[in-house]
Amino acid sequence: MESAKKLALTAALSQYNKVLVAFSGGIDSTVVLDAALKTLGKENVLAVVANSDLFTDEEYTKAMDLAQEMGATVLGTTLDYLANDDIKNNRASSWYWMKKMFYQKMNELKDNSNCDVVLDGMIMDDKNDFRPGLRARDEEGAVSVLQVANIYKSDVRDMAREAGLSNWNKVASCSVSSRFEYDTELTVEGIQRVMKSEAYLRSLGFATVRVRVQNKLARIEIMADQINDLVAQMFAINDKLQEFGFDYVTVDLEGFKSGRMNESLTADVKSALVD
């Protein structure tokens, strides 16, 4: 017997004839794409994967491949986020503008493909976080069907595992802009330095990793129970990240924490961006 939340997701999808799924290759949008394909049929679902300077080419390629493996018609597109001054200078409003540009592009492709709606992978947990992009979503008329069906992260993992989706336990990723302090200019060189550093650390077995940047200092965040493993390789890691261009390499003893850079924003600033 199907769960009430799976039935609610099917019901939410059934009101549409043809949908565009904004597909990142993450677990949330994968569950949306899988449910859309099963509910509406391949001919009525278009998966769109966006590439940009703020995400790795590897993530883009993997997302394109996964959508094809799932049997979806998939389209790739590119967004030039750094052309926007608020994003390039990593202002607090940058998250709003990234999503604004993203949903506007999705709507353009939706109209070109005669789709009814743009669907994304936002879940209920996102409502309790600092997410200025939700405002942009609402302004652009995109729909978060997982929220419509009252689905949380734990539900998504259960649904993905039950459906046999290959990425059911995939580590969440995020725009590389989240590694930089607010009000600092984002450059392609700086972004690539972070991407190479994180890729190197993942190759050492640190699947969940962030290299936060403060001037030329790299502050590594990994899961707290892996810090001893990292310290055991500290000389090699220090040399490699300095080779990539950092002057100093440190470890955050508090461990990985999503949205760490948002702690510098006041409550008033956050409120102004999401209301």
PDB file of C-alpha atoms in Angstrom:
ATOM      1  CA  MET A   1       0.000   0.000   0.000  1.00  0.00           C
ATOM      2  CA  GLU A   2       1.396   3.391  -0.974  1.00  0.00           C
ATOM      3  CA  SER A   3       2.037   5.940   1.755  1.00  0.00           C
ATOM      4  CA  ALA A   4      -0.207   8.966   2.143  1.00  0.00           C
ATOM      5  CA  LYS A   5       2.648  11.279   1.119  1.00  0.00           C
ATOM      6  CA  LYS A   6       3.368   9.335  -2.075  1.00  0.00           C
ATOM      7  CA  LEU A   7      -0.319   9.506  -2.920  1.00  0.00           C
ATOM      8  CA  ALA A   8      -0.321  13.236  -2.187  1.00  0.00           C
ATOM      9  CA  LEU A   9       2.673  13.712  -4.519  1.00  0.00           C
ATOM     10  CA  THR A  10       0.936  11.756  -7.273  1.00  0.00           C
ATOM     11  CA  ALA A  11      -2.204  13.847  -6.797  1.00  0.00           C
ATOM     12  CA  ALA A  12      -0.210  17.081  -6.964  1.00  0.00           C
ATOM     13  CA  LEU A  13       1.410  15.983 -10.226  1.00  0.00           C
ATOM     14  CA  SER A  14      -1.798  14.680 -11.761  1.00  0.00           C
ATOM     15  CA  GLN A  15      -3.288  18.156 -12.098  1.00  0.00           C
ATOM     16  CA  TYR A  16      -0.764  18.951 -14.869  1.00  0.00           C
ATOM     17  CA  ASN A  17      -0.580  17.735 -18.456  1.00  0.00           C
ATOM     18  CA  LYS A  18       3.084  18.442 -19.165  1.00  0.00           C
ATOM     19  CA  VAL A  19       5.768  19.598 -16.735  1.00  0.00           C
ATOM     20  CA  LEU A  20       9.319  20.935 -16.723  1.00  0.00           C
ATOM     21  CA  VAL A  21      11.367  19.550 -13.831  1.00  0.00           C
ATOM     22  CA  ALA A  22      14.303  21.720 -12.761  1.00  0.00           C
ATOM     23  CA  PHE A  23      16.745  18.874 -12.215  1.00  0.00           C
ATOM     24  CA  SER A  24      19.983  19.206 -10.235  1.00  0.00           C
ATOM     25  CA  GLY A  25      20.784  15.522  -9.823  1.00  0.00           C
ATOM     26  CA  GLY A  26      20.256  15.847  -6.081  1.00  0.00           C
ATOM     27  CA  ILE A  27      17.985  13.473  -4.225  1.00  0.00           C
ATOM     28  CA  ASP A  28      15.049  15.903  -3.930  1.00  0.00           C
ATOM     29  CA  SER A  29      14.716  16.774  -7.613  1.00  0.00           C
ATOM     30  CA  THR A  30      15.382  13.108  -8.484  1.00  0.00           C
ATOM     31  CA  VAL A  31      12.331  12.049  -6.492  1.00  0.00           C
ATOM     32  CA  VAL A  32      10.286  14.744  -8.269  1.00  0.00           C
ATOM     33  CA  LEU A  33      11.496  13.597 -11.699  1.00  0.00           C
ATOM     34  CA  ASP A  34      10.875   9.925 -10.901  1.00  0.00           C
ATOM     35  CA  ALA A  35       7.347  10.645  -9.666  1.00  0.00           C
ATOM     36  CA  ALA A  36       6.585  12.883 -12.653  1.00  0.00           C
ATOM     37  CA  LEU A  37       7.726  10.225 -15.141  1.00  0.00           C
ATOM     38  CA  LYS A  38       5.615   7.566 -13.422  1.00  0.00           C
ATOM     39  CA  THR A  39       2.548   9.803 -13.095  1.00  0.00           C
ATOM     40  CA  LEU A  40       2.537  11.678 -16.417  1.00  0.00           C
ATOM     41  CA  GLY A  41       4.657   9.531 -18.726  1.00  0.00           C
ATOM     42  CA  LYS A  42       7.979  10.313 -20.418  1.00  0.00           C
ATOM     43  CA  GLU A  43       6.346  12.243 -23.246  1.00  0.00           C
ATOM     44  CA  ASN A  44       4.925  14.762 -20.775  1.00  0.00           C
ATOM     45  CA  VAL A  45       8.057  15.450 -18.732  1.00  0.00           C
ATOM     46  CA  LEU A  46      11.082  17.588 -19.606  1.00  0.00           C
ATOM     47  CA  ALA A  47      14.094  17.595 -17.264  1.00  0.00           C
ATOM     48  CA  VAL A  48      16.284  20.702 -17.452  1.00  0.00           C
ATOM     49  CA  VAL A  49      19.780  20.803 -15.976  1.00  0.00           C
ATOM     50  CA  ALA A  50      21.501  24.172 -15.512  1.00  0.00           C
ATOM     51  CA  ASN A  51      25.252  24.649 -15.564  1.00  0.00           C
ATOM     52  CA  SER A  52      27.136  27.733 -14.330  1.00  0.00           C
ATOM     53  CA  ASP A  53      30.444  28.933 -12.905  1.00  0.00           C
ATOM     54  CA  LEU A  54      29.077  28.356  -9.405  1.00  0.00           C
ATOM     55  CA  PHE A  55      28.611  24.590  -9.793  1.00  0.00           C
ATOM     56  CA  THR A  56      31.083  21.993 -10.962  1.00  0.00           C
ATOM     57  CA  ASP A  57      31.002  20.595 -14.478  1.00  0.00           C
ATOM     58  CA  GLU A  58      31.087  17.150 -12.861  1.00  0.00           C
ATOM     59  CA  GLU A  59      27.766  17.804 -11.104  1.00  0.00           C
ATOM     60  CA  TYR A  60      26.237  19.025 -14.370  1.00  0.00           C
ATOM     61  CA  THR A  61      27.423  15.971 -16.326  1.00  0.00           C
ATOM     62  CA  LYS A  62      26.262  13.558 -13.642  1.00  0.00           C
ATOM     63  CA  ALA A  63      22.829  15.195 -13.541  1.00  0.00           C
ATOM     64  CA  MET A  64      22.482  15.019 -17.336  1.00  0.00           C
ATOM     65  CA  ASP A  65      23.498  11.348 -17.312  1.00  0.00           C
ATOM     66  CA  LEU A  66      21.178  10.460 -14.433  1.00  0.00           C
ATOM     67  CA  ALA A  67      18.145  12.088 -16.073  1.00  0.00           C
ATOM     68  CA  GLN A  68      18.831  10.118 -19.251  1.00  0.00           C
ATOM     69  CA  GLU A  69      19.278   6.884 -17.279  1.00  0.00           C
ATOM     70  CA  MET A  70      15.884   7.505 -15.684  1.00  0.00           C
ATOM     71  CA  GLY A  71      14.346   7.687 -19.157  1.00  0.00           C
ATOM     72  CA  ALA A  72      13.624  11.410 -19.176  1.00  0.00           C
ATOM     73  CA  THR A  73      13.946  13.803 -22.058  1.00  0.00           C
ATOM     74  CA  VAL A  74      16.678  16.114 -20.783  1.00  0.00           C
ATOM     75  CA  LEU A  75      17.825  19.562 -21.844  1.00  0.00           C
ATOM     76  CA  GLY A  76      20.969  21.358 -20.663  1.00  0.00           C
ATOM     77  CA  THR A  77      21.227  25.116 -20.268  1.00  0.00           C
ATOM     78  CA  THR A  78      23.785  27.601 -18.930  1.00  0.00           C
ATOM     79  CA  LEU A  79      23.327  30.526 -16.541  1.00  0.00           C
ATOM     80  CA  ASP A  80      25.823  33.394 -16.285  1.00  0.00           C
ATOM     81  CA  TYR A  81      25.285  34.244 -12.636  1.00  0.00           C
ATOM     82  CA  LEU A  82      28.415  36.381 -12.380  1.00  0.00           C
ATOM     83  CA  ALA A  83      26.934  38.834 -14.894  1.00  0.00           C
ATOM     84  CA  ASN A  84      24.657  40.010 -12.061  1.00  0.00           C
ATOM     85  CA  ASP A  85      26.398  42.527  -9.752  1.00  0.00           C
ATOM     86  CA  ASP A  86      24.630  41.334  -6.601  1.00  0.00           C
ATOM     87  CA  ILE A  87      25.760  37.775  -7.251  1.00  0.00           C
ATOM     88  CA  LYS A  88      29.264  38.702  -8.418  1.00  0.00           C
ATOM     89  CA  ASN A  89      29.825  40.744  -5.253  1.00  0.00           C
ATOM     90  CA  ASN A  90      28.228  38.050  -3.080  1.00  0.00           C
ATOM     91  CA  ARG A  91      25.769  40.377  -1.405  1.00  0.00           C
ATOM     92  CA  ALA A  92      23.205  39.008   1.020  1.00  0.00           C
ATOM     93  CA  SER A  93      20.621  39.401  -1.758  1.00  0.00           C
ATOM     94  CA  SER A  94      22.628  37.142  -4.096  1.00  0.00           C
ATOM     95  CA  TRP A  95      20.622  34.045  -3.202  1.00  0.00           C
ATOM     96  CA  TYR A  96      17.429  35.800  -4.272  1.00  0.00           C
ATOM     97  CA  TRP A  97      18.951  36.916  -7.583  1.00  0.00           C
ATOM     98  CA  MET A  98      20.422  33.489  -8.352  1.00  0.00           C
ATOM     99  CA  LYS A  99      17.019  31.892  -7.961  1.00  0.00           C
ATOM    100  CA  LYS A 100      15.326  34.753  -9.809  1.00  0.00           C
ATOM    101  CA  MET A 101      17.601  34.192 -12.813  1.00  0.00           C
ATOM    102  CA  PHE A 102      17.163  30.429 -12.495  1.00  0.00           C
ATOM    103  CA  TYR A 103      13.365  30.431 -12.451  1.00  0.00           C
ATOM    104  CA  GLN A 104      13.162  33.030 -15.213  1.00  0.00           C
ATOM    105  CA  LYS A 105      15.273  30.757 -17.424  1.00  0.00           C
ATOM    106  CA  MET A 106      13.151  27.738 -16.487  1.00  0.00           C
ATOM    107  CA  ASN A 107       9.988  29.684 -17.372  1.00  0.00           C
ATOM    108  CA  GLU A 108      11.456  30.639 -20.740  1.00  0.00           C
ATOM    109  CA  LEU A 109      12.184  26.979 -21.491  1.00  0.00           C
ATOM    110  CA  LYS A 110       8.788  25.963 -20.114  1.00  0.00           C
ATOM    111  CA  ASP A 111       7.037  28.271 -22.571  1.00  0.00           C
ATOM    112  CA  ASN A 112       9.220  27.103 -25.465  1.00  0.00           C
ATOM    113  CA  SER A 113       8.336  23.482 -24.648  1.00  0.00           C
ATOM    114  CA  ASN A 114       4.609  24.033 -24.058  1.00  0.00           C
ATOM    115  CA  CYS A 115       4.834  22.823 -20.475  1.00  0.00           C
ATOM    116  CA  ASP A 116       2.231  23.804 -17.890  1.00  0.00           C
ATOM    117  CA  VAL A 117       4.538  24.517 -14.981  1.00  0.00           C
ATOM    118  CA  VAL A 118       8.086  24.534 -13.632  1.00  0.00           C
ATOM    119  CA  LEU A 119       8.582  22.067 -10.779  1.00  0.00           C
ATOM    120  CA  ASP A 120      11.531  22.208  -8.394  1.00  0.00           C
ATOM    121  CA  GLY A 121      12.820  20.019  -5.558  1.00  0.00           C
ATOM    122  CA  MET A 122      12.245  22.262  -2.540  1.00  0.00           C
ATOM    123  CA  ILE A 123      11.157  20.265   0.526  1.00  0.00           C
ATOM    124  CA  MET A 124       9.376  21.171   3.757  1.00  0.00           C
ATOM    125  CA  ASP A 125      12.689  21.525   5.623  1.00  0.00           C
ATOM    126  CA  ASP A 126      13.553  24.463   3.337  1.00  0.00           C
ATOM    127  CA  LYS A 127      10.735  26.496   4.867  1.00  0.00           C
ATOM    128  CA  ASN A 128      12.595  26.538   8.188  1.00  0.00           C
ATOM    129  CA  ASP A 129      15.892  27.735   6.714  1.00  0.00           C
ATOM    130  CA  PHE A 130      17.157  31.050   5.317  1.00  0.00           C
ATOM    131  CA  ARG A 131      15.911  30.657   1.740  1.00  0.00           C
ATOM    132  CA  PRO A 132      15.458  33.971  -0.127  1.00  0.00           C
ATOM    133  CA  GLY A 133      15.002  31.860  -3.255  1.00  0.00           C
ATOM    134  CA  LEU A 134      11.524  30.882  -2.081  1.00  0.00           C
ATOM    135  CA  ARG A 135      10.419  34.454  -2.732  1.00  0.00           C
ATOM    136  CA  ALA A 136      11.822  34.298  -6.255  1.00  0.00           C
ATOM    137  CA  ARG A 137      10.069  30.962  -6.785  1.00  0.00           C
ATOM    138  CA  ASP A 138       6.725  32.415  -5.782  1.00  0.00           C
ATOM    139  CA  GLU A 139       7.225  35.501  -7.948  1.00  0.00           C
ATOM    140  CA  GLU A 140       7.986  33.342 -10.978  1.00  0.00           C
ATOM    141  CA  GLY A 141       5.150  30.893 -10.375  1.00  0.00           C
ATOM    142  CA  ALA A 142       7.233  27.729  -9.980  1.00  0.00           C
ATOM    143  CA  VAL A 143       5.789  24.946  -7.817  1.00  0.00           C
ATOM    144  CA  SER A 144       7.525  22.868  -5.153  1.00  0.00           C
ATOM    145  CA  VAL A 145       5.443  19.692  -5.363  1.00  0.00           C
ATOM    146  CA  LEU A 146       7.299  18.043  -2.478  1.00  0.00           C
ATOM    147  CA  GLN A 147       6.124  20.890  -0.255  1.00  0.00           C
ATOM    148  CA  VAL A 148       2.613  20.572  -1.647  1.00  0.00           C
ATOM    149  CA  ALA A 149       2.716  16.921  -0.542  1.00  0.00           C
ATOM    150  CA  ASN A 150       4.174  17.853   2.893  1.00  0.00           C
ATOM    151  CA  ILE A 151       7.377  15.901   2.255  1.00  0.00           C
ATOM    152  CA  TYR A 152      10.499  16.264   4.426  1.00  0.00           C
ATOM    153  CA  LYS A 153      14.108  15.139   3.874  1.00  0.00           C
ATOM    154  CA  SER A 154      13.577  11.886   5.769  1.00  0.00           C
ATOM    155  CA  ASP A 155      10.555  11.135   3.549  1.00  0.00           C
ATOM    156  CA  VAL A 156      12.579  11.873   0.408  1.00  0.00           C
ATOM    157  CA  ARG A 157      15.330   9.440   1.375  1.00  0.00           C
ATOM    158  CA  ASP A 158      12.783   6.721   2.153  1.00  0.00           C
ATOM    159  CA  MET A 159      10.976   7.293  -1.143  1.00  0.00           C
ATOM    160  CA  ALA A 160      14.222   7.326  -3.138  1.00  0.00           C
ATOM    161  CA  ARG A 161      15.451   4.127  -1.490  1.00  0.00           C
ATOM    162  CA  GLU A 162      12.131   2.361  -2.036  1.00  0.00           C
ATOM    163  CA  ALA A 163      12.119   3.424  -5.690  1.00  0.00           C
ATOM    164  CA  GLY A 164      15.647   2.088  -6.168  1.00  0.00           C
ATOM    165  CA  LEU A 165      17.047   5.475  -7.172  1.00  0.00           C
ATOM    166  CA  SER A 166      20.827   5.298  -7.418  1.00  0.00           C
ATOM    167  CA  ASN A 167      21.451   8.560  -5.551  1.00  0.00           C
ATOM    168  CA  TRP A 168      19.167   7.959  -2.568  1.00  0.00           C
ATOM    169  CA  ASN A 169      22.034   8.721  -0.147  1.00  0.00           C
ATOM    170  CA  LYS A 170      23.782  11.429  -2.198  1.00  0.00           C
ATOM    171  CA  VAL A 171      25.536  14.167  -0.223  1.00  0.00           C
ATOM    172  CA  ALA A 172      23.835  17.534  -0.702  1.00  0.00           C
ATOM    173  CA  SER A 173      25.673  20.149  -2.757  1.00  0.00           C
ATOM    174  CA  CYS A 174      25.318  23.916  -2.866  1.00  0.00           C
ATOM    175  CA  SER A 175      26.436  26.900  -4.900  1.00  0.00           C
ATOM    176  CA  VAL A 176      30.156  27.539  -4.421  1.00  0.00           C
ATOM    177  CA  SER A 177      29.283  31.146  -3.545  1.00  0.00           C
ATOM    178  CA  SER A 178      28.336  29.792  -0.094  1.00  0.00           C
ATOM    179  CA  ARG A 179      32.047  29.273   0.614  1.00  0.00           C
ATOM    180  CA  PHE A 180      32.811  32.991   0.492  1.00  0.00           C
ATOM    181  CA  GLU A 181      32.148  35.788   2.968  1.00  0.00           C
ATOM    182  CA  TYR A 182      29.354  38.161   2.043  1.00  0.00           C
ATOM    183  CA  ASP A 183      30.329  41.363   0.238  1.00  0.00           C
ATOM    184  CA  THR A 184      33.449  39.895  -1.348  1.00  0.00           C
ATOM    185  CA  GLU A 185      33.879  39.710  -5.118  1.00  0.00           C
ATOM    186  CA  LEU A 186      33.548  36.263  -6.667  1.00  0.00           C
ATOM    187  CA  THR A 187      36.129  35.518  -9.336  1.00  0.00           C
ATOM    188  CA  VAL A 188      36.489  32.513 -11.607  1.00  0.00           C
ATOM    189  CA  GLU A 189      39.983  31.983 -10.181  1.00  0.00           C
ATOM    190  CA  GLY A 190      38.740  31.976  -6.589  1.00  0.00           C
ATOM    191  CA  ILE A 191      35.822  29.687  -7.408  1.00  0.00           C
ATOM    192  CA  GLN A 192      38.084  27.205  -9.196  1.00  0.00           C
ATOM    193  CA  ARG A 193      40.482  27.218  -6.220  1.00  0.00           C
ATOM    194  CA  VAL A 194      37.638  26.117  -3.947  1.00  0.00           C
ATOM    195  CA  MET A 195      36.354  23.509  -6.403  1.00  0.00           C
ATOM    196  CA  LYS A 196      39.800  21.931  -6.795  1.00  0.00           C
ATOM    197  CA  SER A 197      40.353  21.919  -3.035  1.00  0.00           C
ATOM    198  CA  GLU A 198      37.022  20.259  -2.300  1.00  0.00           C
ATOM    199  CA  ALA A 199      37.506  17.704  -5.074  1.00  0.00           C
ATOM    200  CA  TYR A 200      40.898  16.805  -3.605  1.00  0.00           C
ATOM    201  CA  LEU A 201      39.443  16.388  -0.104  1.00  0.00           C
ATOM    202  CA  ARG A 202      36.593  14.244  -1.437  1.00  0.00           C
ATOM    203  CA  SER A 203      39.200  12.028  -3.106  1.00  0.00           C
ATOM    204  CA  LEU A 204      40.663  11.429   0.370  1.00  0.00           C
ATOM    205  CA  GLY A 205      37.319  10.136   1.643  1.00  0.00           C
ATOM    206  CA  PHE A 206      35.726  13.315   3.054  1.00  0.00           C
ATOM    207  CA  ALA A 207      32.396  13.128   1.208  1.00  0.00           C
ATOM    208  CA  THR A 208      30.799  16.041   3.055  1.00  0.00           C
ATOM    209  CA  VAL A 209      33.229  18.934   2.824  1.00  0.00           C
ATOM    210  CA  ARG A 210      33.253  22.700   2.483  1.00  0.00           C
ATOM    211  CA  VAL A 211      36.314  24.886   1.996  1.00  0.00           C
ATOM    212  CA  ARG A 212      35.246  28.279   3.327  1.00  0.00           C
ATOM    213  CA  VAL A 213      37.298  31.262   2.201  1.00  0.00           C
ATOM    214  CA  GLN A 214      38.424  34.266   4.207  1.00  0.00           C
ATOM    215  CA  ASN A 215      40.846  36.271   2.070  1.00  0.00           C
ATOM    216  CA  LYS A 216      43.599  33.723   1.232  1.00  0.00           C
ATOM    217  CA  LEU A 217      42.778  31.467   4.184  1.00  0.00           C
ATOM    218  CA  ALA A 218      40.983  28.151   3.645  1.00  0.00           C
ATOM    219  CA  ARG A 219      38.819  26.917   6.538  1.00  0.00           C
ATOM    220  CA  ILE A 220      37.948  23.264   6.028  1.00  0.00           C
ATOM    221  CA  GLU A 221      34.622  21.953   7.303  1.00  0.00           C
ATOM    222  CA  ILE A 222      34.081  18.193   7.395  1.00  0.00           C
ATOM    223  CA  MET A 223      31.979  15.926   9.598  1.00  0.00           C
ATOM    224  CA  ALA A 224      33.205  16.284  13.187  1.00  0.00           C
ATOM    225  CA  ASP A 225      33.900  12.550  13.560  1.00  0.00           C
ATOM    226  CA  GLN A 226      36.354  12.725  10.647  1.00  0.00           C
ATOM    227  CA  ILE A 227      38.523  15.553  11.951  1.00  0.00           C
ATOM    228  CA  ASN A 228      41.110  13.150  13.396  1.00  0.00           C
ATOM    229  CA  ASP A 229      41.389  11.468   9.986  1.00  0.00           C
ATOM    230  CA  LEU A 230      42.036  14.837   8.364  1.00  0.00           C
ATOM    231  CA  VAL A 231      44.623  15.864  10.961  1.00  0.00           C
ATOM    232  CA  ALA A 232      46.470  12.611  10.304  1.00  0.00           C
ATOM    233  CA  GLN A 233      46.986  13.847   6.720  1.00  0.00           C
ATOM    234  CA  MET A 234      47.487  17.504   7.608  1.00  0.00           C
ATOM    235  CA  PHE A 235      50.850  18.031   5.963  1.00  0.00           C
ATOM    236  CA  ALA A 236      49.780  16.619   2.593  1.00  0.00           C
ATOM    237  CA  ILE A 237      46.488  18.537   2.735  1.00  0.00           C
ATOM    238  CA  ASN A 238      48.206  21.774   3.712  1.00  0.00           C
ATOM    239  CA  ASP A 239      50.713  21.435   0.866  1.00  0.00           C
ATOM    240  CA  LYS A 240      48.025  20.643  -1.714  1.00  0.00           C
ATOM    241  CA  LEU A 241      45.717  23.531  -0.801  1.00  0.00           C
ATOM    242  CA  GLN A 242      48.670  25.932  -0.751  1.00  0.00           C
ATOM    243  CA  GLU A 243      49.556  24.585  -4.181  1.00  0.00           C
ATOM    244  CA  PHE A 244      46.049  25.564  -5.265  1.00  0.00           C
ATOM    245  CA  GLY A 245      46.674  29.129  -4.078  1.00  0.00           C
ATOM    246  CA  PHE A 246      45.732  29.427  -0.411  1.00  0.00           C
ATOM    247  CA  ASP A 247      48.265  31.044   1.935  1.00  0.00           C
ATOM    248  CA  TYR A 248      46.895  29.405   5.078  1.00  0.00           C
ATOM    249  CA  VAL A 249      44.873  26.218   5.713  1.00  0.00           C
ATOM    250  CA  THR A 250      42.811  25.666   8.862  1.00  0.00           C
ATOM    251  CA  VAL A 251      40.207  23.209  10.151  1.00  0.00           C
ATOM    252  CA  ASP A 252      36.892  24.267  11.702  1.00  0.00           C
ATOM    253  CA  LEU A 253      36.756  22.318  14.978  1.00  0.00           C
ATOM    254  CA  GLU A 254      32.954  22.600  15.076  1.00  0.00           C
ATOM    255  CA  GLY A 255      32.772  20.460  11.940  1.00  0.00           C
ATOM    256  CA  PHE A 256      30.520  20.822   8.919  1.00  0.00           C
ATOM    257  CA  LYS A 257      27.533  23.111   9.279  1.00  0.00           C
ATOM    258  CA  SER A 258      25.250  23.986   6.391  1.00  0.00           C
ATOM    259  CA  GLY A 259      24.807  27.713   5.796  1.00  0.00           C
ATOM    260  CA  ARG A 260      27.705  28.710   8.045  1.00  0.00           C
ATOM    261  CA  MET A 261      28.327  32.007   6.249  1.00  0.00           C
ATOM    262  CA  ASN A 262      24.726  33.069   6.895  1.00  0.00           C
ATOM    263  CA  GLU A 263      25.566  33.438  10.591  1.00  0.00           C
ATOM    264  CA  SER A 264      27.089  36.831   9.792  1.00  0.00           C
ATOM    265  CA  LEU A 265      23.686  38.172   8.670  1.00  0.00           C
ATOM    266  CA  THR A 266      21.468  39.933  11.193  1.00  0.00           C
ATOM    267  CA  ALA A 267      17.881  38.878  11.750  1.00  0.00           C
ATOM    268  CA  ASP A 268      16.686  42.134  10.178  1.00  0.00           C
ATOM    269  CA  VAL A 269      18.694  41.505   7.010  1.00  0.00           C
ATOM    270  CA  LYS A 270      17.371  37.955   6.726  1.00  0.00           C
ATOM    271  CA  SER A 271      13.807  39.077   7.315  1.00  0.00           C
ATOM    272  CA  ALA A 272      14.041  41.758   4.633  1.00  0.00           C
ATOM    273  CA  LEU A 273      15.238  39.199   2.090  1.00  0.00           C
ATOM    274  CA  VAL A 274      12.622  36.526   2.661  1.00  0.00           C
ATOM    275  CA  ASP A 275       9.463  38.567   3.400  1.00  0.00           C
TER     276      ASP A 275
END
